[in-house]
Short mmCIF file of C-alpha atoms in Angstrom, two decimals:
data_model
loop_
_atom_site.label_atom_id
_atom_site.label_comp_id
_atom_site.label_asym_id
_atom_site.label_seq_id
_atom_site.Cartn_x
_atom_site.Cartn_y
_atom_site.Cartn_z
CA MET A 1 -0.01 0.01 0.02
CA CYS A 2 1.26 3.43 -0.91
CA ILE A 3 0.44 6.40 1.35
CA ARG A 4 0.46 9.70 -0.36
CA ASP A 5 0.58 13.07 1.40
CA SER A 6 -0.98 15.78 -0.63
CA PRO A 7 -2.73 19.02 0.56
CA LEU A 8 -6.49 19.19 0.29
CA ARG A 9 -7.89 22.22 -1.45
CA ILE A 10 -10.83 22.83 0.87
CA PRO A 11 -13.09 25.78 0.08
CA ASP A 12 -12.30 28.79 2.38
CA ASN A 13 -15.81 28.99 3.94
CA ALA A 14 -15.61 25.17 4.69
CA GLN A 15 -12.21 25.55 6.29
CA LEU A 16 -13.43 28.34 8.54
CA GLU A 17 -16.51 26.33 9.52
CA LEU A 18 -14.30 23.28 10.23
CA GLU A 19 -11.97 25.35 12.51
CA GLU A 20 -15.06 26.57 14.38
CA SER A 21 -16.31 22.98 14.69
CA LEU A 22 -13.21 21.48 16.24
CA VAL A 23 -12.14 21.37 19.80
CA LEU A 24 -8.58 20.23 20.58
CA CYS A 25 -7.87 19.18 24.20
CA TRP A 26 -4.97 17.70 26.14
CA VAL A 27 -5.97 14.54 27.92
CA GLY A 28 -2.64 13.87 29.56
CA GLY A 29 -1.18 10.49 29.90
CA SER A 30 2.06 9.03 28.62
CA HIS A 31 2.31 6.29 26.21
CA ASP A 32 4.87 4.44 24.10
CA GLY A 33 3.71 4.96 20.53
CA GLY A 34 6.19 2.31 19.34
CA ASP A 35 4.73 -0.19 21.71
CA ILE A 36 1.18 0.58 20.55
CA HIS A 37 2.26 0.40 16.84
CA ASP A 38 4.01 -2.94 17.46
CA ASP A 39 0.78 -4.27 19.06
CA GLN A 40 -1.27 -2.99 16.12
CA ARG A 41 1.15 -4.67 13.68
CA GLU A 42 0.72 -7.91 15.49
CA MET A 43 -2.99 -7.58 15.52
CA THR A 44 -3.12 -6.92 11.80
CA LYS A 45 -2.22 -10.55 11.23
CA THR A 46 -5.83 -11.46 11.93
CA ASN A 47 -8.41 -11.08 9.18
CA LYS A 48 -10.84 -9.30 11.45
CA ILE A 49 -8.29 -6.49 12.10
CA ARG A 50 -7.27 -6.19 8.46
CA GLU A 51 -10.97 -5.72 7.60
CA LEU A 52 -11.25 -3.00 10.30
CA VAL A 53 -8.15 -1.21 8.83
CA LYS A 54 -9.73 -1.34 5.37
CA ALA A 55 -12.94 0.12 6.76
CA ASN A 56 -11.06 2.94 8.44
CA VAL A 57 -9.22 3.77 5.20
CA GLU A 58 -12.61 3.93 3.41
CA ILE A 59 -13.89 6.30 6.11
CA SER A 60 -10.80 8.48 5.59
CA ARG A 61 -11.52 8.69 1.91
CA GLU A 62 -15.14 9.51 2.56
CA MET A 63 -14.09 12.33 4.92
CA ARG A 64 -11.65 13.67 2.32
CA ASP A 65 -14.39 13.68 -0.25
CA GLU A 66 -16.85 15.53 2.04
CA LEU A 67 -14.20 18.09 2.92
CA LEU A 68 -13.28 18.69 -0.73
CA ARG A 69 -16.98 19.31 -1.53
CA GLY A 70 -17.25 21.74 1.44
CA ARG A 71 -19.81 19.50 3.17
CA LEU A 72 -19.10 19.16 6.85
CA GLY A 73 -22.45 17.62 7.96
CA LYS A 74 -21.03 14.02 8.03
CA ILE A 75 -17.52 14.73 9.34
CA GLY A 76 -18.44 14.30 13.01
CA THR A 77 -20.29 11.02 12.44
CA LEU A 78 -17.43 9.73 10.31
CA MET A 79 -14.97 10.67 13.05
CA ASN A 80 -17.12 8.67 15.48
CA LYS A 81 -17.16 5.60 13.24
CA ALA A 82 -13.36 5.86 12.78
CA TRP A 83 -12.83 6.09 16.53
CA MET A 84 -14.95 3.04 17.17
CA ILE A 85 -12.91 1.12 14.71
CA LYS A 86 -9.53 2.41 15.93
CA ARG A 87 -10.33 1.38 19.49
CA GLN A 88 -10.56 -2.29 18.23
CA LEU A 89 -7.14 -2.27 16.64
CA SER A 90 -5.34 -2.69 19.96
CA SER A 91 -6.32 -2.84 23.56
CA LYS A 92 -3.61 -0.22 24.19
CA ILE A 93 -5.24 2.60 22.15
CA SER A 94 -7.91 3.55 24.67
CA SER A 95 -8.41 3.31 28.38
CA PRO A 96 -11.26 3.75 30.85
CA HIS A 97 -10.06 7.32 31.30
CA LEU A 98 -10.13 8.06 27.59
CA ASP A 99 -13.49 6.28 27.18
CA THR A 100 -14.94 8.53 29.91
CA ILE A 101 -13.64 11.61 28.18
CA TYR A 102 -15.06 10.46 24.84
CA SER A 103 -18.49 9.54 26.25
CA THR A 104 -18.59 12.91 28.08
CA ALA A 105 -17.74 14.74 24.81
CA ILE A 106 -20.54 12.91 22.91
CA GLU A 107 -23.08 13.56 25.72
CA ASN A 108 -22.21 17.25 25.49
CA GLY A 109 -22.51 17.94 21.76
CA ALA A 110 -19.52 16.22 20.04
CA LEU A 111 -20.60 14.24 17.02
CA GLY A 112 -17.23 12.45 16.96
CA GLY A 113 -13.63 12.61 17.87
CA LYS A 114 -10.14 11.40 17.23
CA LEU A 115 -7.28 10.65 19.53
CA LEU A 116 -4.22 12.03 17.80
CA GLY A 117 -1.15 9.91 17.50
CA ALA A 118 -0.84 6.24 18.27
CA GLY A 119 -3.13 6.27 21.21
CA GLY A 120 -2.91 5.93 24.94
CA GLY A 121 -2.98 9.68 25.69
CA GLY A 122 -2.04 13.07 24.31
CA PHE A 123 -4.60 15.12 22.49
CA PHE A 124 -8.27 14.44 21.53
CA LEU A 125 -9.77 16.36 18.66
CA PHE A 126 -13.56 16.59 18.75
CA PHE A 127 -16.05 17.75 16.11
CA ALA A 128 -19.14 19.60 17.21
CA ALA A 129 -21.55 21.97 15.48
CA PRO A 130 -20.29 25.57 16.23
CA PHE A 131 -23.38 26.30 18.34
CA ALA A 132 -22.69 23.23 20.53
CA LYS A 133 -18.99 24.00 21.01
CA ILE A 134 -19.38 26.08 24.28
CA LYS A 135 -21.24 23.22 26.02
CA LEU A 136 -18.62 20.77 24.91
CA ILE A 137 -15.72 22.93 26.07
CA ASP A 138 -17.40 23.47 29.52
CA ALA A 139 -17.86 19.74 29.97
CA LEU A 140 -14.29 18.92 29.02
CA GLU A 141 -12.94 21.58 31.35
CA LYS A 142 -14.99 20.12 34.17
CA LEU A 143 -12.90 16.99 33.64
CA SER A 144 -9.81 19.16 34.16
CA LEU A 145 -8.78 18.90 30.54
CA LYS A 146 -6.97 21.78 28.90
CA ILE A 147 -8.47 23.13 25.75
CA GLN A 148 -5.87 24.21 23.12
CA PRO A 149 -6.81 26.88 20.63
CA PHE A 150 -5.47 26.30 17.11
CA ARG A 151 -5.89 27.45 13.51
CA PHE A 152 -5.02 25.76 10.25
CA GLU A 153 -1.92 27.16 8.66
CA ALA A 154 -1.60 27.00 4.88
CA HIS A 155 2.11 27.80 4.82
CA GLY A 156 3.30 25.44 7.46
CA MET A 157 4.55 26.23 11.00
CA GLN A 158 5.68 29.76 11.50
CA SER A 159 7.26 31.42 14.55
CA TRP A 160 8.31 34.81 15.58
#
């Protein structure tokens, strides 16, 4: 399989709406990404896990297509589907703590989310309709999570 990295040309209005629909929060925890990836590699020797990986790739393609068309309505539910699949790839990806965070987010307006990186901790990125974002942020902060503001950058990382 060949993985290609190419920028998506998302319509400006869709990009702005996407930024307003995403909530990034630090969930803490430490993990060994290499250990999680090793476990995933071992797990992909089973047919069930290979089928789940294929399903997640298809969800990624569907998300890309929706973004390119400027249609964000399905992004949250697709993120939710992808997370439910990713959790099955290795028992080391999630934890009771992360599951509590995710369920709290869903109960408070998130339509879906993604744990960034290999799993086990770090950052969660949640998708919520812009009008539901405040309720989501309040619920996450009540769990003592730190919300991280961010913006997309078309020209790569810049510093001053």
